Short mmCIF file of C-alpha atoms in Angstrom, two decimals:
data_model
loop_
_atom_site.label_atom_id
_atom_site.label_comp_id
_atom_site.label_asym_id
_atom_site.label_seq_id
_atom_site.Cartn_x
_atom_site.Cartn_y
_atom_site.Cartn_z
CA MET A 86 15.83 10.24 -69.56
CA MET A 87 13.75 8.33 -67.01
CA ALA A 88 16.65 8.53 -64.53
CA VAL A 89 16.78 12.33 -64.96
CA LEU A 90 13.03 12.59 -64.30
CA GLU A 91 13.34 10.34 -61.22
CA HIS A 92 16.15 12.50 -59.85
CA LEU A 93 14.19 15.70 -60.51
CA GLY A 94 11.17 14.08 -58.81
CA LEU A 95 13.31 13.40 -55.71
CA GLY A 96 14.61 16.98 -55.84
CA LEU A 97 11.11 18.47 -56.12
CA ALA A 98 9.96 16.38 -53.15
CA VAL A 99 12.82 17.88 -51.10
CA ALA A 100 12.45 21.44 -52.43
CA PHE A 101 8.66 21.53 -52.03
CA THR A 102 8.77 21.35 -48.23
CA LEU A 103 7.47 24.49 -46.54
CA GLN A 104 10.89 25.25 -45.00
CA ASN A 105 12.82 24.98 -48.28
CA ILE A 106 10.23 26.97 -50.24
CA LEU A 107 10.59 29.71 -47.61
CA PHE A 108 14.41 29.66 -47.90
CA CYS A 109 14.13 29.73 -51.70
CA PHE A 110 11.77 32.72 -51.55
CA ILE A 111 14.03 34.59 -49.08
CA GLY A 112 17.06 33.94 -51.31
CA CYS A 113 15.27 35.09 -54.47
CA LEU A 114 13.90 38.20 -52.74
CA ILE A 115 17.29 39.18 -51.28
CA GLY A 116 18.97 38.37 -54.62
CA THR A 117 16.56 40.62 -56.52
CA LEU A 118 17.05 43.37 -53.94
CA VAL A 119 20.86 43.29 -54.12
CA GLY A 120 20.73 43.02 -57.92
CA VAL A 121 18.47 46.07 -58.12
CA LEU A 122 20.60 48.17 -55.75
CA PRO A 123 23.84 49.09 -57.55
CA GLY A 124 26.96 48.61 -55.45
CA VAL A 125 25.83 45.65 -53.34
CA GLY A 126 25.86 42.50 -55.51
CA PRO A 127 25.61 38.77 -54.74
CA VAL A 128 29.29 38.26 -53.83
CA ALA A 129 29.18 40.82 -51.02
CA THR A 130 25.73 39.63 -49.88
CA ILE A 131 26.64 35.94 -49.74
CA SER A 132 29.88 36.86 -47.93
CA ILE A 133 27.86 38.75 -45.31
CA LEU A 134 25.32 35.91 -44.91
CA LEU A 135 27.86 33.07 -44.62
CA PRO A 136 27.90 33.21 -40.77
CA VAL A 137 24.07 33.02 -40.77
CA THR A 138 24.17 29.65 -42.58
CA LEU A 139 25.90 28.06 -39.57
CA SER A 140 22.55 27.74 -37.79
CA LEU A 141 20.57 26.57 -40.83
CA ASP A 142 19.85 23.17 -42.32
CA PRO A 143 22.50 22.52 -45.07
CA THR A 144 19.93 22.03 -47.85
CA GLY A 145 17.97 25.14 -46.89
CA ALA A 146 21.14 27.21 -46.53
CA LEU A 147 22.43 26.29 -50.00
CA ILE A 148 19.00 26.79 -51.59
CA MET A 149 18.88 30.30 -50.10
CA LEU A 150 22.42 31.21 -51.22
CA ALA A 151 21.78 29.85 -54.72
CA GLY A 152 18.58 31.93 -54.88
CA ILE A 153 20.58 35.05 -54.02
CA TYR A 154 22.96 34.34 -56.89
CA TYR A 155 20.51 33.81 -59.73
CA GLY A 156 18.05 36.28 -58.19
CA ALA A 157 20.70 38.98 -58.49
CA GLN A 158 20.92 38.27 -62.24
CA TYR A 159 17.21 39.10 -62.54
CA GLY A 160 17.49 42.20 -60.35
CA GLY A 161 20.54 43.48 -62.24
CA SER A 162 18.49 43.73 -65.44
CA THR A 163 15.90 45.96 -63.70
CA THR A 164 18.54 48.54 -62.76
CA ALA A 165 20.20 48.30 -66.18
CA ILE A 166 16.92 48.96 -68.01
CA LEU A 167 15.45 51.65 -65.75
CA VAL A 168 18.56 53.54 -64.59
CA ASN A 169 21.24 52.56 -67.13
CA ILE A 170 23.42 51.32 -64.25
CA PRO A 171 24.11 47.56 -64.40
CA GLY A 172 23.37 46.14 -60.96
CA GLU A 173 25.59 43.19 -61.98
CA ALA A 174 28.63 42.97 -64.29
CA THR A 175 26.68 40.57 -66.51
CA ALA A 176 23.90 43.18 -66.97
CA VAL A 177 26.25 45.62 -68.77
CA VAL A 178 24.99 44.40 -72.15
CA THR A 179 21.32 44.63 -71.12
CA ALA A 180 21.77 48.32 -70.30
CA ILE A 181 22.78 49.19 -73.89
CA ASP A 182 19.45 48.52 -75.61
CA GLY A 183 17.28 48.01 -72.52
CA HIS A 184 17.65 51.60 -71.36
CA GLU A 185 17.04 52.87 -74.89
CA MET A 186 13.78 50.89 -74.94
CA ALA A 187 12.88 52.50 -71.60
CA LYS A 188 13.51 55.98 -73.02
CA ASN A 189 11.29 55.06 -75.97
CA GLY A 190 8.42 54.17 -73.61
CA GLN A 191 9.02 50.40 -73.78
CA ALA A 192 10.46 49.84 -70.30
CA GLY A 193 7.72 47.34 -69.43
CA LEU A 194 8.32 45.34 -72.62
CA ALA A 195 12.10 45.22 -71.93
CA LEU A 196 11.50 44.06 -68.33
CA GLY A 197 8.94 41.49 -69.47
CA LEU A 198 11.20 40.03 -72.16
CA ALA A 199 14.11 39.90 -69.70
CA ALA A 200 11.99 38.05 -67.11
CA ILE A 201 10.42 35.59 -69.59
CA GLY A 202 13.78 34.92 -71.30
CA SER A 203 15.42 34.34 -67.92
CA PHE A 204 12.66 31.94 -66.85
CA ILE A 205 12.93 29.88 -70.05
CA ALA A 206 16.73 29.83 -69.74
CA GLY A 207 16.52 28.85 -66.07
CA THR A 208 14.13 25.98 -66.85
CA VAL A 209 16.41 24.64 -69.61
CA ALA A 210 19.51 25.07 -67.42
CA THR A 211 17.87 23.09 -64.60
CA VAL A 212 17.28 20.18 -67.00
CA VAL A 213 20.88 20.49 -68.31
CA ILE A 214 22.26 20.30 -64.75
CA ALA A 215 20.09 17.23 -64.00
CA ALA A 216 21.17 15.53 -67.25
CA LEU A 217 24.91 16.21 -66.81
CA ALA A 218 25.11 15.62 -63.06
CA THR A 219 25.44 11.83 -63.08
CA PRO A 220 27.92 11.56 -66.04
CA MET A 221 30.06 14.38 -64.61
CA THR A 222 30.03 12.75 -61.18
CA ARG A 223 31.18 9.43 -62.68
CA LEU A 224 33.98 11.31 -64.44
CA GLY A 225 34.91 12.97 -61.14
CA LEU A 226 35.24 9.59 -59.43
CA LEU A 227 37.97 8.66 -61.96
CA PHE A 228 40.08 11.58 -60.77
CA GLY A 229 43.02 10.90 -58.47
CA PRO A 230 45.18 13.58 -56.76
CA ALA A 231 47.25 14.20 -59.94
CA GLU A 232 44.14 14.65 -62.10
CA TYR A 233 42.51 16.97 -59.55
CA PHE A 234 45.68 19.06 -59.36
CA SER A 235 45.79 19.40 -63.16
CA LEU A 236 42.06 20.21 -63.30
CA MET A 237 42.52 23.03 -60.78
CA ILE A 238 45.51 24.38 -62.70
CA MET A 239 43.36 24.40 -65.85
CA GLY A 240 40.57 26.18 -63.97
CA LEU A 241 42.93 28.87 -62.67
CA VAL A 242 44.46 29.38 -66.13
CA LEU A 243 41.01 29.75 -67.68
CA ALA A 244 40.13 32.23 -64.92
CA VAL A 245 43.11 34.31 -66.06
CA VAL A 246 42.25 33.99 -69.75
CA LEU A 247 38.54 34.82 -69.30
CA ALA A 248 39.02 37.64 -66.77
CA HIS A 249 38.10 41.12 -67.98
CA GLY A 250 41.12 43.43 -68.32
CA SER A 251 44.86 42.81 -68.12
CA LEU A 252 46.09 39.21 -68.24
CA VAL A 253 49.06 40.11 -66.03
CA LYS A 254 46.81 41.64 -63.37
CA ALA A 255 44.48 38.62 -63.41
CA LEU A 256 47.49 36.29 -63.05
CA ALA A 257 48.81 38.41 -60.17
CA MET A 258 45.44 38.12 -58.38
CA ILE A 259 45.39 34.33 -58.78
CA VAL A 260 48.94 34.02 -57.40
CA ALA A 261 48.12 36.40 -54.51
CA GLY A 262 45.05 34.30 -53.64
CA VAL A 263 47.06 31.05 -53.66
CA LEU A 264 49.78 32.63 -51.45
CA LEU A 265 47.20 33.97 -48.96
CA SER A 266 45.75 30.46 -48.65
CA CYS A 267 49.18 29.25 -47.48
CA VAL A 268 49.25 31.60 -44.47
CA GLY A 269 49.03 29.79 -41.12
CA ALA A 270 50.01 26.31 -39.98
CA ASP A 271 51.47 23.81 -42.45
CA MET A 272 48.91 21.04 -43.04
CA GLU A 273 51.48 18.27 -42.36
CA THR A 274 54.12 19.60 -39.97
CA GLY A 275 51.92 22.13 -38.15
CA ARG A 276 54.71 24.73 -38.31
CA GLU A 277 53.67 28.33 -38.86
CA ARG A 278 54.47 29.90 -42.22
CA MET A 279 54.11 33.45 -43.56
CA THR A 280 52.60 34.65 -40.26
CA PHE A 281 55.39 37.19 -39.47
CA ASP A 282 54.82 36.45 -35.75
CA ILE A 283 51.39 38.12 -35.94
CA TYR A 284 49.05 36.29 -33.58
CA MET A 285 45.88 36.76 -35.63
CA LEU A 286 47.54 35.03 -38.61
CA SER A 287 48.66 31.92 -36.68
CA ASP A 288 45.50 29.98 -37.60
CA GLY A 289 45.52 31.26 -41.17
CA ILE A 290 43.04 33.57 -42.89
CA GLU A 291 39.41 32.47 -42.76
CA PHE A 292 37.67 32.55 -46.12
CA THR A 293 34.69 34.41 -44.64
CA VAL A 294 37.05 37.13 -43.37
CA LEU A 295 38.74 37.53 -46.76
CA ALA A 296 35.44 37.45 -48.68
CA MET A 297 33.58 39.81 -46.35
CA GLY A 298 36.57 42.18 -46.24
CA ILE A 299 37.36 42.41 -49.95
CA PHE A 300 33.82 42.10 -51.30
CA GLY A 301 31.81 43.48 -48.36
CA PHE A 302 33.84 46.32 -46.83
CA GLY A 303 35.72 46.88 -50.11
CA GLU A 304 32.43 47.55 -51.94
CA ILE A 305 31.37 49.99 -49.19
CA PHE A 306 34.62 51.99 -49.49
CA LYS A 307 34.30 51.96 -53.28
CA ASN A 308 30.71 53.22 -53.28
CA LEU A 309 31.40 55.92 -50.72
CA ALA A 310 34.44 57.15 -52.68
CA ASP A 311 32.72 57.07 -56.08
CA PRO A 312 28.96 57.41 -55.56
CA GLU A 313 26.92 56.52 -58.65
CA LYS A 314 24.44 59.04 -60.00
CA ARG A 315 21.10 57.31 -60.33
CA ASP A 316 18.94 58.93 -62.97
CA VAL A 317 15.78 56.95 -62.27
CA MET A 318 13.46 56.90 -65.30
CA ARG A 319 10.30 58.92 -64.72
CA ASN A 320 8.36 57.77 -67.81
CA ARG A 321 5.52 55.28 -67.48
CA ILE A 322 6.68 51.66 -67.30
CA GLY A 323 4.02 50.55 -69.79
CA ARG A 324 2.73 47.03 -70.37
CA LEU A 325 4.94 44.26 -68.97
CA LEU A 326 3.75 41.26 -70.98
CA PRO A 327 4.83 41.03 -74.64
CA THR A 328 2.32 40.15 -77.35
CA LEU A 329 2.43 36.75 -79.10
CA ARG A 330 4.06 38.40 -82.12
CA GLU A 331 6.78 39.96 -79.94
CA LEU A 332 7.34 36.61 -78.23
CA ARG A 333 7.75 34.88 -81.62
CA GLU A 334 10.21 37.55 -82.76
CA ASN A 335 12.31 37.07 -79.62
CA PHE A 336 11.99 33.30 -79.19
CA GLY A 337 14.99 32.54 -81.42
CA ALA A 338 17.18 35.01 -79.49
CA ILE A 339 16.05 33.46 -76.18
CA LEU A 340 16.91 29.92 -77.36
CA ARG A 341 20.29 30.98 -78.78
CA GLY A 342 21.13 32.87 -75.58
CA THR A 343 20.09 29.88 -73.47
CA GLY A 344 22.34 27.55 -75.49
CA LEU A 345 25.34 29.89 -75.30
CA GLY A 346 24.90 30.50 -71.57
CA SER A 347 24.46 26.80 -70.78
CA VAL A 348 27.75 25.94 -72.53
CA LEU A 349 29.85 28.88 -71.31
CA GLY A 350 28.58 28.57 -67.72
CA VAL A 351 30.17 25.13 -67.36
CA LEU A 352 33.65 26.45 -68.21
CA PRO A 353 35.98 26.81 -65.21
CA GLY A 354 37.28 30.36 -64.90
CA ASN A 355 33.99 32.30 -64.96
CA GLY A 356 32.96 31.58 -68.54
CA ALA A 357 29.41 32.58 -67.53
CA ILE A 358 30.33 36.28 -67.56
CA LEU A 359 31.11 36.01 -71.29
CA ALA A 360 27.67 34.57 -72.11
CA PRO A 361 25.67 37.84 -72.41
CA PHE A 362 28.49 39.50 -74.38
CA ALA A 363 28.69 36.54 -76.77
CA SER A 364 24.89 36.49 -77.14
CA TYR A 365 24.78 40.22 -77.97
CA ALA A 366 27.52 39.83 -80.58
CA LEU A 367 25.72 36.81 -82.11
CA GLU A 368 22.34 38.59 -82.31
CA LYS A 369 24.02 41.60 -83.90
CA ARG A 370 25.64 39.41 -86.56
CA LEU A 371 22.41 37.52 -87.30
CA SER A 372 20.24 40.65 -87.46
CA ASP A 373 19.04 42.11 -90.79
CA ARG A 374 19.57 45.59 -89.29
CA PRO A 375 22.72 45.45 -87.12
CA GLN A 376 22.96 49.24 -87.27
CA ASP A 377 19.85 49.47 -85.06
CA PHE A 378 21.63 47.76 -82.13
CA GLY A 379 22.22 50.34 -79.42
CA SER A 380 18.97 52.17 -80.12
CA GLY A 381 16.51 49.79 -78.44
CA VAL A 382 16.36 46.37 -80.14
CA PRO A 383 14.29 43.83 -78.10
CA GLN A 384 16.48 40.85 -79.18
CA ALA A 385 19.48 42.65 -77.66
CA VAL A 386 17.73 42.36 -74.28
CA SER A 387 16.04 38.94 -74.45
CA GLY A 388 19.11 37.08 -75.84
CA PRO A 389 21.78 38.34 -73.40
CA GLU A 390 19.42 38.06 -70.40
CA SER A 391 18.66 34.42 -71.29
CA ALA A 392 22.40 33.73 -71.68
CA ASN A 393 23.09 35.46 -68.37
CA ASN A 394 20.65 33.34 -66.35
CA ALA A 395 21.52 30.05 -68.09
CA GLY A 396 25.24 30.67 -67.43
CA ALA A 397 24.59 31.55 -63.79
CA GLN A 398 22.82 28.22 -63.21
CA THR A 399 25.07 25.88 -65.20
CA SER A 400 28.09 27.28 -63.34
CA PHE A 401 26.87 25.04 -60.48
CA ILE A 402 27.80 21.94 -62.53
CA PRO A 403 31.60 21.97 -61.98
CA LEU A 404 31.06 22.91 -58.31
CA LEU A 405 28.56 20.18 -57.47
CA THR A 406 30.08 17.37 -59.55
CA LEU A 407 33.85 18.03 -59.43
CA GLY A 408 34.18 20.36 -56.44
CA ILE A 409 35.79 23.09 -58.60
CA PRO A 410 34.28 26.59 -58.24
CA PRO A 411 34.24 28.38 -61.64
CA ASN A 412 33.77 31.91 -60.25
CA ALA A 413 33.83 33.99 -57.06
CA VAL A 414 30.22 33.24 -56.09
CA MET A 415 30.80 29.50 -56.47
CA ALA A 416 33.96 29.89 -54.36
CA LEU A 417 31.70 31.32 -51.64
CA MET A 418 29.36 28.35 -52.09
CA VAL A 419 32.37 26.08 -51.41
CA GLY A 420 32.87 28.02 -48.17
CA ALA A 421 29.19 27.58 -47.27
CA MET A 422 29.35 23.82 -47.92
CA MET A 423 32.53 23.43 -45.86
CA ILE A 424 30.96 25.37 -42.98
CA GLN A 425 28.22 22.72 -43.01
CA GLY A 426 30.80 19.89 -43.07
CA ILE A 427 30.10 18.98 -46.71
CA VAL A 428 33.09 18.39 -48.99
CA PRO A 429 32.23 19.58 -52.53
CA GLY A 430 32.88 17.00 -55.23
CA PRO A 431 31.56 13.79 -56.77
CA GLN A 432 30.80 12.29 -53.34
CA VAL A 433 28.01 14.83 -52.71
CA ILE A 434 25.58 13.15 -55.12
CA GLN A 435 26.23 9.78 -53.43
CA ASN A 436 26.43 10.83 -49.79
CA SER A 437 23.79 13.60 -49.85
CA PRO A 438 21.38 12.94 -52.75
CA ASP A 439 18.58 14.89 -51.04
CA LEU A 440 20.78 17.97 -50.78
CA PHE A 441 22.10 17.66 -54.34
CA TRP A 442 18.79 17.09 -56.14
CA GLY A 443 16.88 19.38 -53.78
CA LEU A 444 19.25 22.23 -54.70
CA VAL A 445 18.91 21.49 -58.45
CA ALA A 446 15.09 21.32 -58.32
CA SER A 447 14.89 24.48 -56.21
CA MET A 448 16.42 26.42 -59.12
CA TRP A 449 13.29 25.88 -61.23
CA ILE A 450 11.04 26.85 -58.31
CA GLY A 451 13.24 29.92 -57.74
CA ASN A 452 12.99 30.99 -61.39
CA LEU A 453 9.20 30.76 -61.19
CA MET A 454 9.23 32.83 -57.99
CA LEU A 455 11.46 35.45 -59.61
CA VAL A 456 8.98 36.08 -62.43
CA VAL A 457 6.32 36.71 -59.76
CA ILE A 458 8.67 38.83 -57.60
CA ASN A 459 10.07 40.94 -60.44
CA LEU A 460 7.14 41.90 -62.64
CA PRO A 461 4.28 42.77 -60.21
CA LEU A 462 6.65 44.47 -57.74
CA ILE A 463 8.43 46.63 -60.30
CA GLY A 464 7.01 49.81 -58.69
CA LEU A 465 8.62 48.85 -55.37
CA TRP A 466 12.03 48.31 -57.01
CA VAL A 467 11.80 51.73 -58.67
CA LYS A 468 11.17 53.35 -55.27
CA LEU A 469 14.10 51.45 -53.72
CA LEU A 470 16.39 52.82 -56.43
CA LYS A 471 15.75 56.31 -55.00
CA VAL A 472 17.20 55.36 -51.57
CA PRO A 473 20.66 57.03 -51.24
CA TYR A 474 23.58 54.68 -50.59
CA ARG A 475 24.66 56.73 -47.55
CA LEU A 476 21.51 55.45 -45.78
CA LEU A 477 22.23 51.82 -46.68
CA PHE A 478 25.90 51.37 -45.80
CA PRO A 479 25.68 51.73 -41.96
CA ALA A 480 23.31 48.72 -41.83
CA ILE A 481 25.63 46.73 -44.13
CA VAL A 482 28.68 47.55 -41.94
CA ALA A 483 26.83 46.57 -38.75
CA PHE A 484 25.63 43.29 -40.27
CA CYS A 485 29.17 42.47 -41.46
CA CYS A 486 30.72 43.12 -38.03
CA ILE A 487 28.07 41.12 -36.14
CA GLY A 488 28.42 38.22 -38.58
CA LEU A 489 32.21 38.17 -38.34
CA PHE A 490 32.26 38.35 -34.54
CA SER A 491 29.65 35.57 -34.25
CA ILE A 492 31.88 33.08 -36.11
CA SER A 493 34.61 32.84 -33.47
CA ASN A 494 33.83 35.53 -30.84
CA ASP A 495 37.15 37.11 -31.79
CA GLY A 496 37.40 40.85 -32.44
CA ALA A 497 40.63 40.24 -34.38
CA GLN A 498 38.56 38.76 -37.21
CA VAL A 499 36.66 42.04 -37.58
CA ILE A 500 39.95 43.99 -37.62
CA MET A 501 41.39 41.65 -40.25
CA ALA A 502 38.25 42.02 -42.42
CA GLY A 503 38.61 45.81 -42.17
CA ILE A 504 42.22 45.54 -43.39
CA MET A 505 41.04 43.27 -46.23
CA GLY A 506 38.43 45.91 -47.07
CA LEU A 507 41.17 48.51 -47.52
CA VAL A 508 43.05 46.01 -49.70
CA GLY A 509 39.90 45.48 -51.77
CA PHE A 510 39.47 49.25 -52.20
CA ALA A 511 43.14 49.60 -53.25
CA LEU A 512 42.64 46.82 -55.82
CA TYR A 513 39.62 48.68 -57.23
CA LYS A 514 41.59 51.92 -57.50
CA LEU A 515 44.48 50.12 -59.21
CA GLN A 516 41.99 48.38 -61.58
CA PHE A 517 42.70 44.85 -60.35
CA GLU A 518 39.74 42.46 -60.49
CA PRO A 519 39.34 40.83 -57.03
CA ALA A 520 37.29 37.79 -58.18
CA PRO A 521 40.36 35.77 -59.33
CA LEU A 522 41.94 36.37 -55.89
CA ALA A 523 38.97 34.66 -54.17
CA LEU A 524 39.16 31.79 -56.65
CA GLY A 525 42.90 31.41 -56.07
CA PHE A 526 42.37 31.47 -52.29
CA VAL A 527 39.74 28.70 -52.33
CA LEU A 528 41.65 26.49 -54.76
CA GLY A 529 45.05 27.21 -53.16
CA ARG A 530 44.53 24.88 -50.19
CA LEU A 531 43.08 22.16 -52.41
CA LEU A 532 45.99 22.59 -54.85
CA GLU A 533 48.54 22.11 -52.08
CA GLU A 534 46.68 19.11 -50.67
CA LYS A 535 46.38 17.34 -54.05
CA LEU A 536 49.97 18.20 -55.00
CA ARG A 537 51.29 16.64 -51.78
CA GLN A 538 49.08 13.56 -52.13
CA ALA A 539 50.17 13.03 -55.75
CA LEU A 540 53.87 13.37 -54.84
CA ILE A 541 53.54 10.99 -51.87
CA ILE A 542 51.87 8.36 -54.08
CA SER A 543 54.57 8.74 -56.77
CA ASP A 544 57.51 8.84 -54.31
CA GLY A 545 58.22 12.46 -55.20
CA GLY A 546 58.20 11.92 -58.96
CA MET A 547 56.89 14.98 -60.86
CA GLY A 548 56.30 12.75 -63.87
CA THR A 549 53.03 11.56 -62.30
CA PHE A 550 51.32 14.67 -63.68
CA VAL A 551 52.14 13.77 -67.29
CA THR A 552 52.11 9.95 -67.18
CA SER A 553 48.37 9.99 -66.43
CA PRO A 554 46.62 10.62 -69.81
CA LEU A 555 43.78 12.60 -68.21
CA SER A 556 46.14 14.76 -66.15
CA ALA A 557 48.39 15.39 -69.16
CA ALA A 558 45.39 16.34 -71.33
CA LEU A 559 44.17 18.88 -68.72
CA LEU A 560 47.63 20.44 -68.44
CA LEU A 561 47.89 20.64 -72.25
CA ILE A 562 44.53 22.44 -72.42
CA ALA A 563 45.74 24.91 -69.77
CA LEU A 564 49.03 25.47 -71.59
CA GLY A 565 47.28 25.88 -74.94
CA ALA A 566 44.75 28.36 -73.52
CA LEU A 567 47.52 30.44 -71.96
CA ALA A 568 49.64 30.35 -75.13
CA VAL A 569 46.71 31.40 -77.32
CA ALA A 570 45.70 34.17 -74.88
CA VAL A 571 49.11 35.88 -75.02
CA LEU A 572 49.13 36.05 -78.84
CA PRO A 573 48.71 39.71 -79.86
CA SER A 574 45.80 38.96 -82.23
CA MET A 575 44.02 36.88 -79.60
CA ARG A 576 44.48 39.51 -76.89
CA LYS A 577 42.86 42.05 -79.21
CA SER A 578 39.95 39.68 -79.95
CA ARG A 579 39.56 38.95 -76.24
CA GLU A 580 39.02 42.64 -75.48
CA GLU A 581 36.69 43.00 -78.48
CA ILE A 582 34.32 40.43 -76.91
CA PHE A 583 33.76 42.92 -74.07
CA THR A 584 33.82 46.09 -76.18
CA GLU A 585 31.98 45.10 -79.36
CA ALA A 586 28.71 45.01 -77.46
#
């Protein structure tokens, strides 16, 4: 315990510099803004801001990007409660009872419970990350190429199993992402592959181009094609702070949501997105009046919002300790770290302790800032919700193009991102989820690298992946998860997790 406190003390010393507090505030403010505005989101925003991080200090850059991620979780609840449009996928559950509370004149109470629950969950999650960081890093140091390969296979399989919608479509997106990562020069021979003699593909596809195209331009096309109707609530917001009695009534739901989110967030394959759904289902089962759910139950807001924020923060654990991104946002964080010359994995805590613990400690500071940003400025967010999307997208397009061109001073990158945007829009129309594609793309290069290293060490023997007990165990977990997921009864239950709420 003393070691955890010492590490958090080091992190707070790093995070409490004026520069890092400023980056944390900017990240939280932007995150809240993009969470509040439906159709923007943290994935597109971080994609757009990746080129900006080139000129920033690595610690400050990662603190800002992390703030955008968990800030968007806060902002998403505001839109869900006031407009009944989830600003984030994880805020879908909050909209069910949160908007009903708003219609009943309890919008302020719903927003207050969401903010307080998220702050408590964020505080607990910060301690969980600090406590698990060192043991997980030690475990990561035991991994050789074969174990890393098997871990990534398990992560990709879990991404398929936990993805919302068709298993086949999620698997197709993972495979497509891995194949796209292979475009360009072979890492050993240097020979071009899958370039089709197209010059702009000779150096491969940059992750920033793919991310900004599919998530940035793709979101713009999607929102212009299917504009959302925003029915902004015109009732009074009401009091924001709950009474002591209301806090007591919701405290159990907040703690249960925090526990669920903290556990599910660690799972590779975007387990964090399941956290609010699981919390809602749990609160409904534990309630004396489950029939009231859907008509404005406070526990149906405080529980899922706590689970949402806890899951968002603990999803940093596999990224920072093992170098494995569990979701699309963490895949972008890998890109941001690589831009700064930092290789994600167990070496980060040893080679860059200031960066590691500064980032962890900044999460608590960010959560405190978000309570201040969200509650007093609620009137401003309501006004922003009235801004039509047609006035926002030209600025987003311009920022994307400038950012892309600034990376390599090559107009071809902008053209390629535009093509990727059309691909992203086509995926949306065909109901393919693009997040697994980004995950497959980031892990594809690492998969190939670890596969080759493992085969070189074993003289080409494929048995190396099953002779190592740890590698074999990871592959068995992946195989078991895939086998269970394709069972008809399990497939039905899997969909019920998303629909029962």
